[in-house]
XYZ file of C-alpha atoms in Angstrom:
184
model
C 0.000 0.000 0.000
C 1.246 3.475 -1.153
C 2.051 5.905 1.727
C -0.539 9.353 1.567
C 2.655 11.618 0.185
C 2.630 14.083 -2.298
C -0.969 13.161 -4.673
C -0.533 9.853 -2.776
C -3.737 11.316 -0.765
C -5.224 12.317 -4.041
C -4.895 8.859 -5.294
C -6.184 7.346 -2.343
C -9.082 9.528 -2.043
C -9.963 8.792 -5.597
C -9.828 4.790 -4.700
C -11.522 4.996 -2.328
C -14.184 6.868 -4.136
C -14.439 4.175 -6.375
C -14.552 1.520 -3.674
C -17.433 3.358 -1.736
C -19.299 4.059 -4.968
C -19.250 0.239 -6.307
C -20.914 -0.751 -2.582
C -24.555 -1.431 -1.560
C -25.940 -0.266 0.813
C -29.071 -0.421 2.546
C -32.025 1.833 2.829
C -32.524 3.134 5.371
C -28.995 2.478 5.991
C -27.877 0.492 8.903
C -24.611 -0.249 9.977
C -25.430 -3.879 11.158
C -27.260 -4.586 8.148
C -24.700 -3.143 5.628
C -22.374 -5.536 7.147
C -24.196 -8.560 6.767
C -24.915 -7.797 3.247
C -20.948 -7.621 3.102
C -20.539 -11.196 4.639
C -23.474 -12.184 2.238
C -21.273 -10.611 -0.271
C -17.631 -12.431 0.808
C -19.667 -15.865 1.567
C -18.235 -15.320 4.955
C -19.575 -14.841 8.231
C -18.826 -11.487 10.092
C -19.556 -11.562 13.708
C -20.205 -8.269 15.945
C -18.778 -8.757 19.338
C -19.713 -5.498 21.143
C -16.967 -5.096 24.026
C -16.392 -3.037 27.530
C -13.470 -0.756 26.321
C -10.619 -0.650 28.811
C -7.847 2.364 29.090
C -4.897 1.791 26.440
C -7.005 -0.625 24.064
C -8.734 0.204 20.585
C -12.918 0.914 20.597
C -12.544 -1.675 17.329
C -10.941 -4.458 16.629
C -10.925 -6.777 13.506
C -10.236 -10.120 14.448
C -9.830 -13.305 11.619
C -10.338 -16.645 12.857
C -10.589 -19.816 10.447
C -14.097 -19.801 10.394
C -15.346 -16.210 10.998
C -13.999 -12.164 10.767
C -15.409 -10.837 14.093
C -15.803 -6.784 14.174
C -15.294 -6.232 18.312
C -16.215 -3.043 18.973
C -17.002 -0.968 22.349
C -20.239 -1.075 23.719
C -20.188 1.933 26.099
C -19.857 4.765 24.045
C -22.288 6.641 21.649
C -24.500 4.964 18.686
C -22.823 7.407 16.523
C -19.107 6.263 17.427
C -20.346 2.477 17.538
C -21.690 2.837 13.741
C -18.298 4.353 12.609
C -16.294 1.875 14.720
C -18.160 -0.872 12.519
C -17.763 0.941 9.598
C -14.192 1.475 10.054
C -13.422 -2.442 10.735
C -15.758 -3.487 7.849
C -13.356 -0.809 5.668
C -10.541 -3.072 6.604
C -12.864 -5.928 5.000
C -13.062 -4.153 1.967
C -10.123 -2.672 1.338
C -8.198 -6.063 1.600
C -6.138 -4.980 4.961
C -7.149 -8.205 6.572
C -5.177 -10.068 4.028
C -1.837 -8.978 4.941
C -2.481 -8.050 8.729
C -0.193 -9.278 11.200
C -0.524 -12.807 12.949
C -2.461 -12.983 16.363
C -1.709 -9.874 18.489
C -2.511 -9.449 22.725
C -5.064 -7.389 22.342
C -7.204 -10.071 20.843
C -6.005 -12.095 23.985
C -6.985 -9.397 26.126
C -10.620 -8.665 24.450
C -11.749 -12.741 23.724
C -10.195 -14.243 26.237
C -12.496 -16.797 25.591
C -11.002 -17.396 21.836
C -8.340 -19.540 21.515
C -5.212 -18.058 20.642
C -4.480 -20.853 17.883
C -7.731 -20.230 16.006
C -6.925 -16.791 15.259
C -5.584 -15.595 12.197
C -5.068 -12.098 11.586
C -6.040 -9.056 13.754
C -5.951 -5.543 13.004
C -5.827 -2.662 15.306
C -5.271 0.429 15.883
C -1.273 0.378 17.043
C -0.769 -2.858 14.757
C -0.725 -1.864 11.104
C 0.758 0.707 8.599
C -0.732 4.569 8.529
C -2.093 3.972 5.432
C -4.510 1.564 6.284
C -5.962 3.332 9.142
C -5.781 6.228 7.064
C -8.154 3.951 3.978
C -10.414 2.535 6.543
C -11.421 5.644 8.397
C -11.847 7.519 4.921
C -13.926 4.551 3.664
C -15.804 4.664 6.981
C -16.639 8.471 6.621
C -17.404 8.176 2.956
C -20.293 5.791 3.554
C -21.699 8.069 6.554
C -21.561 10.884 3.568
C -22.835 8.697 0.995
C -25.532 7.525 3.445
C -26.528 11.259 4.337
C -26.439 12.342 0.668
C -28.557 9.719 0.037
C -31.062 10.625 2.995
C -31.197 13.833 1.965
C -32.256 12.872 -1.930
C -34.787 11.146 -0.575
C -36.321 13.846 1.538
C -39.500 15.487 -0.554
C -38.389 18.904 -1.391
C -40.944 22.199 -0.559
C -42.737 23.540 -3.083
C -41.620 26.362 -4.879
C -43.219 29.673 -3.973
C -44.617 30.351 -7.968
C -45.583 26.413 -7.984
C -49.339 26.695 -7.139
C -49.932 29.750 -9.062
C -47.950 27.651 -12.552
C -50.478 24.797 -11.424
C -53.527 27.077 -11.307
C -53.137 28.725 -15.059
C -51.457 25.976 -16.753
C -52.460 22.238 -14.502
C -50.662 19.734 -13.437
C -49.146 17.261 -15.080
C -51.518 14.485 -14.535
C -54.479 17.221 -15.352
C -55.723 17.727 -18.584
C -54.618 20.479 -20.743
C -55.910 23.634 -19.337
C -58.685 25.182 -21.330
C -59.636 21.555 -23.029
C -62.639 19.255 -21.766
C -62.288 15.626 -21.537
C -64.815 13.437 -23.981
């Protein structure tokens, strides 16, 4: 992955553009739905483990195990911050980072104790991989929140104009008849 140098940020921003535009996403969107379509998507399962967040570990965590990616994420802090912690660990998902993230870490230890240490795979977090992933994953992450608010906002009916009703009145609507002409 290309460091965010000179137009390395440009180029970035412009894949991950692309990547954001190709996705699908729900409507209304949903954070835990969008990600299930994604595992629908990868013919894998991805499993949300909400967690309490201690001092000096990450709010999200992306943990692959042979059978499962599990998004851990903390469970006492805002909606808002949960829904961009998910989206940020999904981004890893998409973006491929999972593929070359470093073996088993402690933190995964720490969060599932309950997982055996064997049976993970790959973890990414926060003080584990390059800049430039963190860097792709949180713009992914805010450009579907954007994308997702754009689209919200499209959707919204839009006031009338001021002049609309008076337009209506002298020359109908469109599913009227032509002013001034009587139906058969």
């Amino acid at each position: 992955m290309r460091r965010a140098g000179r137009g390395g940020g440009r180029e970035m921003w412009k894949r991950c553009r692309r990547t954001v535009d190709g996705l699908d996403l729900p409507d209304p969107f949903d954070a835990a739905v969008f990600i299930g379509m994604l595992a629908g998507t990868r013919g894998r399962p991805i499993e949300l483990v909400p967690i309490s967040a201690a001092l000096h570990t990450p709010c999200g965590l992306l943990v692959t195990t042979d059978r499962a990616d599990c998004i851990l994420y903390a469970a006492d802090t805002s909606a808002l911050h949960q829904q961009h912690i998910l989206l940020h660990e999904a981004a890893h998902l998409i973006c491929g980072h999972h593929e070359t993230a470093p073996a088993a870490s402690a933190a995964a230890e720490v969060l599932m104790p309950h997982l055996a240490p064997s049976l993970v795979q790959r973890v990414l977090g926060r003080s584990v991989y390059t800049e430039p992933q963190e860097q792709e994953a949180e713009l992914v992450a805010s450009m579907i929140l954007a994308r997702t608010a754009q689209d919200a906002r499209d959707a919204r009916p839009q006031p009338p104009h001021p002049g609309r009703a008076r337009l209506d009145r002298l020359f109908g609507t469109p599913e009227d008849p032509a002013p001034g002409r009587l139906d058969d």
